[in-house]
mmCIF file of C-alpha atoms and ligand atoms in Angstrom:
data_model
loop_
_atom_site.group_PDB
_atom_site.id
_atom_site.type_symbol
_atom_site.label_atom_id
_atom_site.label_comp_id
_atom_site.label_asym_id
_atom_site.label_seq_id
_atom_site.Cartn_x
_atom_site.Cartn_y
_atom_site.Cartn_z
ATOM 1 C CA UNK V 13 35.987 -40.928 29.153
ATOM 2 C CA UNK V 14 33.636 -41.805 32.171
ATOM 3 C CA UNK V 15 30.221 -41.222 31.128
ATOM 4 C CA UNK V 16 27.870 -39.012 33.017
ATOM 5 C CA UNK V 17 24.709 -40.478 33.259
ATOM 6 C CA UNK V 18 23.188 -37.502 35.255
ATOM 7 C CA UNK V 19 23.722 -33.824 35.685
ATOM 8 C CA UNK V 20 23.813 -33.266 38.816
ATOM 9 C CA UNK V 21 21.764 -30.573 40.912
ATOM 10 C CA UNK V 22 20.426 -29.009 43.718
ATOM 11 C CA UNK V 23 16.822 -29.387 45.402
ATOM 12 C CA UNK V 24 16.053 -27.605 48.745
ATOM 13 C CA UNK V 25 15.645 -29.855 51.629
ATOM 14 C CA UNK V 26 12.483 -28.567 53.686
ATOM 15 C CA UNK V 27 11.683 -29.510 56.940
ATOM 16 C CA UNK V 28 10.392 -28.249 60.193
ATOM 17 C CA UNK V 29 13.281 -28.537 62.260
ATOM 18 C CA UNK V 30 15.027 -25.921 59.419
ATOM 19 C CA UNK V 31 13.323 -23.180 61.155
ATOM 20 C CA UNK V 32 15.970 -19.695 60.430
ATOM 21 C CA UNK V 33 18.109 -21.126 57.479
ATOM 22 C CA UNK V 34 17.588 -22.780 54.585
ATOM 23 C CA UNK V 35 19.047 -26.233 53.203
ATOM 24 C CA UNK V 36 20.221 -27.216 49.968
ATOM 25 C CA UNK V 37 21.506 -30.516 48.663
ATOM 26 C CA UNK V 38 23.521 -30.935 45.830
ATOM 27 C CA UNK V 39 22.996 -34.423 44.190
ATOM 28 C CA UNK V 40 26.589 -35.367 42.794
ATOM 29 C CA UNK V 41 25.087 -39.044 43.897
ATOM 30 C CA UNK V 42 22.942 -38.939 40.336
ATOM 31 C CA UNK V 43 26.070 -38.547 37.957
ATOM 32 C CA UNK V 44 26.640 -42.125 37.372
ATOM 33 C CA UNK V 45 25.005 -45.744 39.204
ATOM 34 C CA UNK V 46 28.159 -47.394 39.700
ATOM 35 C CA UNK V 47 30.793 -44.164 39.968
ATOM 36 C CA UNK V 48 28.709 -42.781 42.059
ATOM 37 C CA UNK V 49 29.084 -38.705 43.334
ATOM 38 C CA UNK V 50 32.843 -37.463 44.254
ATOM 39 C CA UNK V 51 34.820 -40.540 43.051
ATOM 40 C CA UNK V 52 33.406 -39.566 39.560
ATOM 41 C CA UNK V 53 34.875 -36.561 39.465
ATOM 42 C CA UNK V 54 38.059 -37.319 41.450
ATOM 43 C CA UNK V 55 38.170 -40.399 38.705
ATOM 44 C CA UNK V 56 38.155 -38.148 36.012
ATOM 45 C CA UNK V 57 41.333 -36.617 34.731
ATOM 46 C CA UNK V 58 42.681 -39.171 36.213
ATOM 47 C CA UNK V 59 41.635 -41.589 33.370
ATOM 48 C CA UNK V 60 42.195 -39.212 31.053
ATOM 49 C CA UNK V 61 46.081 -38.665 32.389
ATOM 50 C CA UNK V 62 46.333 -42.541 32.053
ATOM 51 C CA UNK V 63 45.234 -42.990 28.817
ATOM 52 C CA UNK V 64 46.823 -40.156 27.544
ATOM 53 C CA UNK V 65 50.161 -41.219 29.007
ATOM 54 C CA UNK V 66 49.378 -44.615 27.603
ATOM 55 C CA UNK V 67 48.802 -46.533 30.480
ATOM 56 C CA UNK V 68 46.760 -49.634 30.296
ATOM 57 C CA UNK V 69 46.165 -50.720 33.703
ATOM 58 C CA UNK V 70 45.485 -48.466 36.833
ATOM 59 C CA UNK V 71 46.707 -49.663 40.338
ATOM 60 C CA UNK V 72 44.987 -48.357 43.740
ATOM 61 C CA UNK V 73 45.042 -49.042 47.479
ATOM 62 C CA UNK V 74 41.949 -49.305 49.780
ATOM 63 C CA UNK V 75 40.321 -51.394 52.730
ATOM 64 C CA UNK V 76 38.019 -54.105 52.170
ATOM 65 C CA UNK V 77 34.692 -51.997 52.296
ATOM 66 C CA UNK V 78 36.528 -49.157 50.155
ATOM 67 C CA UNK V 79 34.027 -46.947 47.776
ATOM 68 C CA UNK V 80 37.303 -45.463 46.250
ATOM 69 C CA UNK V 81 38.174 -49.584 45.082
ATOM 70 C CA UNK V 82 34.163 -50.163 44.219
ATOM 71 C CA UNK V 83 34.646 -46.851 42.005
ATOM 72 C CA UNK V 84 37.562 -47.277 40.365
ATOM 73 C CA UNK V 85 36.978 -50.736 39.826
ATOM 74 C CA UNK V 86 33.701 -49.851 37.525
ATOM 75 C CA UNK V 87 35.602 -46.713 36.049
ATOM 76 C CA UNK V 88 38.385 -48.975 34.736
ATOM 77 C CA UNK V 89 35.822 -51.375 33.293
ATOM 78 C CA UNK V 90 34.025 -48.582 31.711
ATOM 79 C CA UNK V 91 37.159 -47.054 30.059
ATOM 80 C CA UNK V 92 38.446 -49.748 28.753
ATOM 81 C CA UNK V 93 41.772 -49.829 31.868
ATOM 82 C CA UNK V 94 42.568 -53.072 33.679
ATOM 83 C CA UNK V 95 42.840 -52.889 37.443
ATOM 84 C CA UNK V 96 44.393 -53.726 40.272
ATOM 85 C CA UNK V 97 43.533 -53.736 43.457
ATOM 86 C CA UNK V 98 45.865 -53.510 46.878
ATOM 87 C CA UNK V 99 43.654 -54.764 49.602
ATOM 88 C CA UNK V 100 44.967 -54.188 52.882
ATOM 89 C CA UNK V 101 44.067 -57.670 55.255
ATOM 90 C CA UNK V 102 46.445 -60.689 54.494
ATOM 91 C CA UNK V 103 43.570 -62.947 56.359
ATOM 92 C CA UNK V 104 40.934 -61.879 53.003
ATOM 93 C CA UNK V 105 42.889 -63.883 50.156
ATOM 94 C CA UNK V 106 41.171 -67.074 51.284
ATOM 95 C CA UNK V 107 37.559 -65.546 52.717
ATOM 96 C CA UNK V 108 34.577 -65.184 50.672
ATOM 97 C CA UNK V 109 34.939 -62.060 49.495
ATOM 98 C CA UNK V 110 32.345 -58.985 50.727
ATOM 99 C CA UNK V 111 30.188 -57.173 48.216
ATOM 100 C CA UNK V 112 32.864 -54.621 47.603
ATOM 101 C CA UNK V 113 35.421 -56.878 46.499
ATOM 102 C CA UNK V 114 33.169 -59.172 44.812
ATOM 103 C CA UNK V 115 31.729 -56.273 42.915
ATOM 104 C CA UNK V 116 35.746 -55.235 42.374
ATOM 105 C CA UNK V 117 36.462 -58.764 40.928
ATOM 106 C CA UNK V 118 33.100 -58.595 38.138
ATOM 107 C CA UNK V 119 34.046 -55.711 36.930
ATOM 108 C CA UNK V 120 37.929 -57.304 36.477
ATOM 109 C CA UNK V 121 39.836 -56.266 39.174
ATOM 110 C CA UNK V 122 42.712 -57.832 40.100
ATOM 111 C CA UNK V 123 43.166 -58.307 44.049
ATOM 112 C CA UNK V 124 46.283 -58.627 45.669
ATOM 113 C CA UNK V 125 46.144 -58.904 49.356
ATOM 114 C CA UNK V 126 48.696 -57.685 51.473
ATOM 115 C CA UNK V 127 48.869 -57.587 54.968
ATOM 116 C CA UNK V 128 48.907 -54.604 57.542
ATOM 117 C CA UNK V 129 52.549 -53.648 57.884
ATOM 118 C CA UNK V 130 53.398 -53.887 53.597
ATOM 119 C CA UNK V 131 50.431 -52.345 53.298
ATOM 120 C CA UNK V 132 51.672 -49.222 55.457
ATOM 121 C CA UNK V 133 54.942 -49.497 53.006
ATOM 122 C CA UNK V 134 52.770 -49.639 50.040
ATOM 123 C CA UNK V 135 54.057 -45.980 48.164
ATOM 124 C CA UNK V 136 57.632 -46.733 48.830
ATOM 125 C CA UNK V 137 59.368 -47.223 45.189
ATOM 126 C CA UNK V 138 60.623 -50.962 46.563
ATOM 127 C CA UNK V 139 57.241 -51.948 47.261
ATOM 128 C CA UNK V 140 55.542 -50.628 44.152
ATOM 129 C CA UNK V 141 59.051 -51.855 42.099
ATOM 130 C CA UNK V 142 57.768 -55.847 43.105
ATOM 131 C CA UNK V 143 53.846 -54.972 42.231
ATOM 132 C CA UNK V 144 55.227 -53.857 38.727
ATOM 133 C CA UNK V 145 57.612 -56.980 38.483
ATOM 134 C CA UNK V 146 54.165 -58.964 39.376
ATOM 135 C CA UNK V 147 51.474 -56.921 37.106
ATOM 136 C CA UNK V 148 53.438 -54.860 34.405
ATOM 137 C CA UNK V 149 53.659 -51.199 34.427
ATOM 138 C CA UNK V 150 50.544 -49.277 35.743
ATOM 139 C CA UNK V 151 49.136 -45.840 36.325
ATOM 140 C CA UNK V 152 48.880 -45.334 40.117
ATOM 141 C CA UNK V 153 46.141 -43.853 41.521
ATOM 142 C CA UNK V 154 46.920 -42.550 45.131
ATOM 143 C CA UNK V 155 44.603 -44.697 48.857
ATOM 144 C CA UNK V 156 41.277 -42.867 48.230
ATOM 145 C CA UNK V 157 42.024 -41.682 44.702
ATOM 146 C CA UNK V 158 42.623 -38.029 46.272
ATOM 147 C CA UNK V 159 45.987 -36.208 44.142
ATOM 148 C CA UNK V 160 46.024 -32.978 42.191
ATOM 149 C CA UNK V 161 44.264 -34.107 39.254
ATOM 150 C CA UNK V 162 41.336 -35.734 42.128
ATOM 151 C CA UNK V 163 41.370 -31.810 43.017
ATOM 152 C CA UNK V 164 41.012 -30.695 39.915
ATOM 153 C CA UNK V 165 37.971 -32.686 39.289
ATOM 154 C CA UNK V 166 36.407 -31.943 43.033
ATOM 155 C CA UNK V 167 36.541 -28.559 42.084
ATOM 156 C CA UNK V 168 33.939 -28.882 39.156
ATOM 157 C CA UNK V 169 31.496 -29.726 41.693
ATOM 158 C CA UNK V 170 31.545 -25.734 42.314
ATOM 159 C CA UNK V 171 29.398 -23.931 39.489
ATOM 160 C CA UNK V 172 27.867 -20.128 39.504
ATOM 161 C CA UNK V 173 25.190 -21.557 41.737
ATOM 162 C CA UNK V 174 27.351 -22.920 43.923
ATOM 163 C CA UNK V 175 29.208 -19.783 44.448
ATOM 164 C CA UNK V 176 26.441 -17.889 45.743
ATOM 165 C CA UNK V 177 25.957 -19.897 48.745
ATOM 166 C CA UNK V 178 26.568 -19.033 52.442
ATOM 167 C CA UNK V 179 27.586 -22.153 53.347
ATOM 168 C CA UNK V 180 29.064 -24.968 51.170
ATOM 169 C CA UNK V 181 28.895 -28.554 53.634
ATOM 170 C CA UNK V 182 30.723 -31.739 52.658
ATOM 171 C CA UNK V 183 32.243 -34.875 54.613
ATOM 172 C CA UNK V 184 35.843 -35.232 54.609
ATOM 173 C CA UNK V 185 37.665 -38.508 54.558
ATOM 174 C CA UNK V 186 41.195 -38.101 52.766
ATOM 175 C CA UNK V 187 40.492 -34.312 52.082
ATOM 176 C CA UNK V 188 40.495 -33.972 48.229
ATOM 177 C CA UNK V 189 37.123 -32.913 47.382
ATOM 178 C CA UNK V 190 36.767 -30.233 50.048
ATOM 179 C CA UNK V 191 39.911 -28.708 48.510
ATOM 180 C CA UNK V 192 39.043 -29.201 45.385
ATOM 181 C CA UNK V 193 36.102 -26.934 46.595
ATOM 182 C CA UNK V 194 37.839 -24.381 48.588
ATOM 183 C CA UNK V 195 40.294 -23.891 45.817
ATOM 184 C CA UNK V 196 37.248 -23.327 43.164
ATOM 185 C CA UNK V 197 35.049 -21.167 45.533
ATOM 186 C CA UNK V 198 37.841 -18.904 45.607
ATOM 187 C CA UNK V 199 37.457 -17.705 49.168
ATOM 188 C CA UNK V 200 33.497 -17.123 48.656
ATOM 189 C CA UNK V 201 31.062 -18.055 51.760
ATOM 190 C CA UNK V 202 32.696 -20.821 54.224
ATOM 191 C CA UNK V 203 33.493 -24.509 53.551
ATOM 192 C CA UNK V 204 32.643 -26.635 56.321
ATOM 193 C CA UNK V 205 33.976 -30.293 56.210
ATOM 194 C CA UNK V 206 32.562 -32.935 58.557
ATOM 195 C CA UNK V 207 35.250 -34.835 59.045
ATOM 196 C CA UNK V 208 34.516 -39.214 59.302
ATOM 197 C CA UNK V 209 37.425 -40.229 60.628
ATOM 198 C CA UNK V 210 38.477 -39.339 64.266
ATOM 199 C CA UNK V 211 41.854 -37.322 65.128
ATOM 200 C CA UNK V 212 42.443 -33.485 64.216
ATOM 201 C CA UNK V 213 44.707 -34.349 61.348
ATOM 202 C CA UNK V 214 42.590 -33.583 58.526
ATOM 203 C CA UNK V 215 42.783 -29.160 59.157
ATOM 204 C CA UNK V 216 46.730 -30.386 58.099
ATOM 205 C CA UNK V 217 46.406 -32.923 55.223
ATOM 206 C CA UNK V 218 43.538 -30.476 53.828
ATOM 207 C CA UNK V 219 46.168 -27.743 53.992
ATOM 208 C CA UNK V 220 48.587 -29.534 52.725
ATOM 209 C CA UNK V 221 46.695 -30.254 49.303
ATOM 210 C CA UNK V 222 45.636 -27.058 49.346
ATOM 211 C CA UNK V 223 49.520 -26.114 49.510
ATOM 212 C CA UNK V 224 50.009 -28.611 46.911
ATOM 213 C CA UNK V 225 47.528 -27.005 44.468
ATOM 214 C CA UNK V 226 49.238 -23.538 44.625
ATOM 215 C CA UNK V 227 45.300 -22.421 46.266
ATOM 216 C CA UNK V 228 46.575 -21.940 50.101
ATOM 217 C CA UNK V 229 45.932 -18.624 50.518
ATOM 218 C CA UNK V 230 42.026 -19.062 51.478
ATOM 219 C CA UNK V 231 41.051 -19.470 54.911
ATOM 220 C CA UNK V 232 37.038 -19.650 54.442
ATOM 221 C CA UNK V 233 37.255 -23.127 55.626
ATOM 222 C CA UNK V 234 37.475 -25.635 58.391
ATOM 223 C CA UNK V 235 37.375 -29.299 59.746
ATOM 224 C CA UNK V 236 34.350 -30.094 62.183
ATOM 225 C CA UNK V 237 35.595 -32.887 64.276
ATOM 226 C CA UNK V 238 32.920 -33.279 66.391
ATOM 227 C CA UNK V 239 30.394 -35.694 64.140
ATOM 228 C CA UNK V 240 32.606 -38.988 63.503
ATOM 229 C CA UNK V 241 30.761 -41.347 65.632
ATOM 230 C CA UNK V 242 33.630 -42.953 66.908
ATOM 231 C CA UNK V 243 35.547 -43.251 63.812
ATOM 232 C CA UNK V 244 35.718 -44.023 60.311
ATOM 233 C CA UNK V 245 32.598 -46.564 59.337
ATOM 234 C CA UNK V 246 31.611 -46.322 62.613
ATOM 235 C CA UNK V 247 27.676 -45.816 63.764
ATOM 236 C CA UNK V 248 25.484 -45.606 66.316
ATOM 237 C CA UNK V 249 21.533 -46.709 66.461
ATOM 238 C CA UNK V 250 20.965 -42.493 67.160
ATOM 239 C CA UNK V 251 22.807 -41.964 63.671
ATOM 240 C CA UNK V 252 20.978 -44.767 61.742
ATOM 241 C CA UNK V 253 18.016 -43.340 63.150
ATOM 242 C CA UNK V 254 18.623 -40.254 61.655
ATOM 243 C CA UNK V 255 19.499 -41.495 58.246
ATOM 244 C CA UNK V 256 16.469 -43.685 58.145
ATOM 245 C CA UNK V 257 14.001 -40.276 59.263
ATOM 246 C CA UNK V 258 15.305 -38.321 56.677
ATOM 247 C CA UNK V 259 15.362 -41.177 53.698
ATOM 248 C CA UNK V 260 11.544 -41.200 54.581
ATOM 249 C CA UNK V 261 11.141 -37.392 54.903
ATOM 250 C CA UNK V 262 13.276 -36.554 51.726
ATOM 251 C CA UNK V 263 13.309 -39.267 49.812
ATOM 252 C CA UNK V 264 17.133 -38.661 49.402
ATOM 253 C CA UNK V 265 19.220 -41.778 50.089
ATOM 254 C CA UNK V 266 21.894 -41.993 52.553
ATOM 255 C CA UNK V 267 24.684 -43.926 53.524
ATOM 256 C CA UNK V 268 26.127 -43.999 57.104
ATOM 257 C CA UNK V 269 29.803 -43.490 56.429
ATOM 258 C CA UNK V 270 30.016 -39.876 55.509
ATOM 259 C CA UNK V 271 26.675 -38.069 53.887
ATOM 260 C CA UNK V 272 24.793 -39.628 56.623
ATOM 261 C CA UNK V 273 27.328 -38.120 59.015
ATOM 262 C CA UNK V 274 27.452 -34.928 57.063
ATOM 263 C CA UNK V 275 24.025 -34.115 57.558
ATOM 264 C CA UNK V 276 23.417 -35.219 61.183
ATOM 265 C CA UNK V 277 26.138 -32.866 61.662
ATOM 266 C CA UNK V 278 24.741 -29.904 59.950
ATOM 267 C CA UNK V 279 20.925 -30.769 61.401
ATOM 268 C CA UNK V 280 22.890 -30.535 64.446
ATOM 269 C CA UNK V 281 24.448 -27.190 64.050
ATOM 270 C CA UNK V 282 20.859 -26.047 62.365
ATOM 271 C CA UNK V 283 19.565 -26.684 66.373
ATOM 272 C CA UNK V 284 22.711 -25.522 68.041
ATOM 273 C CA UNK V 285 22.088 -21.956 66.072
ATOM 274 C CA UNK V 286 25.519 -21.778 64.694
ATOM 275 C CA UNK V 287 24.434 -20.964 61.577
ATOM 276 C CA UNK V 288 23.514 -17.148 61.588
ATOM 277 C CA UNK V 289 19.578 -16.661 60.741
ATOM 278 C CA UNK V 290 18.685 -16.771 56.888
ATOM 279 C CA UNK V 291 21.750 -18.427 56.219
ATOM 280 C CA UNK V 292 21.542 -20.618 52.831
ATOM 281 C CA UNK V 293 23.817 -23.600 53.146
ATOM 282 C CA UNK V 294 24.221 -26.100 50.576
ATOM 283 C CA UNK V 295 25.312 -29.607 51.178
ATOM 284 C CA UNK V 296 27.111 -31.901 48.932
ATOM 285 C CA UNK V 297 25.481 -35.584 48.259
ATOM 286 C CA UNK V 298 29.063 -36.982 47.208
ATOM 287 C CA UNK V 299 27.501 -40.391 46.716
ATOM 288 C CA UNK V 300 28.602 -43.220 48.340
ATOM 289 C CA UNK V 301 25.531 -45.807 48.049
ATOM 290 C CA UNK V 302 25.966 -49.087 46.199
ATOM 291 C CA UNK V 303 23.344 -50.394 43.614
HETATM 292 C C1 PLP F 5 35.124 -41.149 49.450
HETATM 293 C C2 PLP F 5 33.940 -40.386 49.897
HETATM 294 C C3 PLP F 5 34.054 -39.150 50.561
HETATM 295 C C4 PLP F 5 35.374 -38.580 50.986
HETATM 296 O O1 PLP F 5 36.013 -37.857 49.996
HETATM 297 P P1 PLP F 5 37.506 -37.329 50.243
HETATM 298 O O2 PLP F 5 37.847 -36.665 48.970
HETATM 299 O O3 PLP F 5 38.356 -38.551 50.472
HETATM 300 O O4 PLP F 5 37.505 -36.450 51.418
HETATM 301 C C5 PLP F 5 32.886 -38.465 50.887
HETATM 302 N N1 PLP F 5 31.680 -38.987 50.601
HETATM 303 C C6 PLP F 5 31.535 -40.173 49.998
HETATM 304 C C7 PLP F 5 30.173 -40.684 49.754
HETATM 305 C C8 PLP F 5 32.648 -40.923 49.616
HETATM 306 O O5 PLP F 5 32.490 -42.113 49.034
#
């Protein structure tokens, strides 16, 4: 149902300060312009549950500046779903809307702003009960689009190729796509997830939808806590720095919110020595940048 524009694949990243291991990317951020890396495939059966169930409009949460509302937003469009929106910021309904939203309203999103404390509510059957009175019945689609079917699509980032690496490297904001890949990797090399958000509760919810998916039995994983820069969409000049040396070295694009992370994070390790000499690691470009 979502088109893939690109096939996504893996290029070696060479550079000087990669002196003992060797880095891999692989570019999930080519499989579509506007559904761009791991919301396409969290997206995925996702539409296709919709439609199949008959839906007609899907219904998702997010902040403001929320890839998983810019992505659904065009995957609607593209499928032929309407879409609604739950925006978390009372104060945004009468604001010129960001580029996010703005983007979310051309492709026909419907916006409803609610404001911090509904928006905490905003699963409970009540809640959702008054958005259907409002909008009609919808399919929902779960804050950050991450739910079993989201796993089930992560995990098709794993192929053969995949499998044969040391080291599989992602960032982790809800959790779904590195369980989708633990589950598919099947307890091959070690899954490390930089997590973007601060506070050690991602090792849980990452269990927890590992638990969910009947896949909890692999322990080749964990949540690195130590490269969040403060917090979710949170930077430093030292970060941007970074992102904008290796744009110019690699001519890979980055965004600061979680592959930039990701990949300070594993240069960082790379210097550190954590990663035992020879190692081949291979990082995952889950997208992220905005055309
Ligand atoms: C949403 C997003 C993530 C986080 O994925 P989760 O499945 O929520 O952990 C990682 N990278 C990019 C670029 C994203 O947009």
């Amino acid at each position: 149902m979502l088109k893939q524009h690109q096939e996504p694949y893996i290029q070696e990243i060479k550079n000087p300060d990669l002196r003992d291991v060797r880095l891999f990317i692989k570019r999930e951020d080519v499989i579509h312009p506007l559904v761009s890396g791991n919301k396409w495939q969290k997206l995925k059966y996702n539409l296709e549950e919709a439609k199949g169930r008959g839906y007609k409009t899907l219904l998702t949460f997010g902040g403001a500046y929320s890839n998983h509302i810019y992505a659904t937003a065009a995957a609607a469009h593209e499928a032929g779903f309407q879409s609604i929106g739950i925006i978390r910021g009372e104060e945004l309904r009468d604001k010129t809307l960001n580029s996010t939203l703005q983007f979310a309203v051309d492709q026909g999103m419907r916006l409803e702003f609610v404001d911090r404390q509904a928006y905490r509510q905003k699963t409970d059957p009540e809640f959702l009960n008054r958005i259907e009175q409002k909008f009609g019945s919808f399919y929902l689609i779960p804050e950050g689009g991450t739910n079993k079917l989201a796993l089930k699509g992560a995990a098709e980032i794993v192929n053969k190729e995949v499998k044969k690496f040391d080291y599989i490297c992602c960032a982790v904001g809800t959790g779904g796509t590195i369980a989708g890949i633990i589950s598919a990797m099947q307890g091959k090399g070690q899954i490390l997830g930089f997590a973007v958000l601060k506070g050690s509760f991602l090792q849980d919810e990452v269990q927890k939808l590992l638990k969910s998916y009947g896949t909890d039995q692999y322990t080749n994983w964990q949540i690195i806590d130590d490269y969040h820069f403060g917090g979710y969409a949170k930077t430093t000049p030292h970060l941007l720095q970074f992102i904008d040396l290796f744009q110019k070295a690699h001519h890979i694009p980055l965004e600061p919110i979680y592959t930039g992370k990701m990949l300070y994070g594993v240069f960082n390790f790379v210097k550190k020595q954590k990663f035992p000499r020879g190692s081949r690691i291979l990082t995952i470009h889950t997208g992220g940048l905005r055309h």
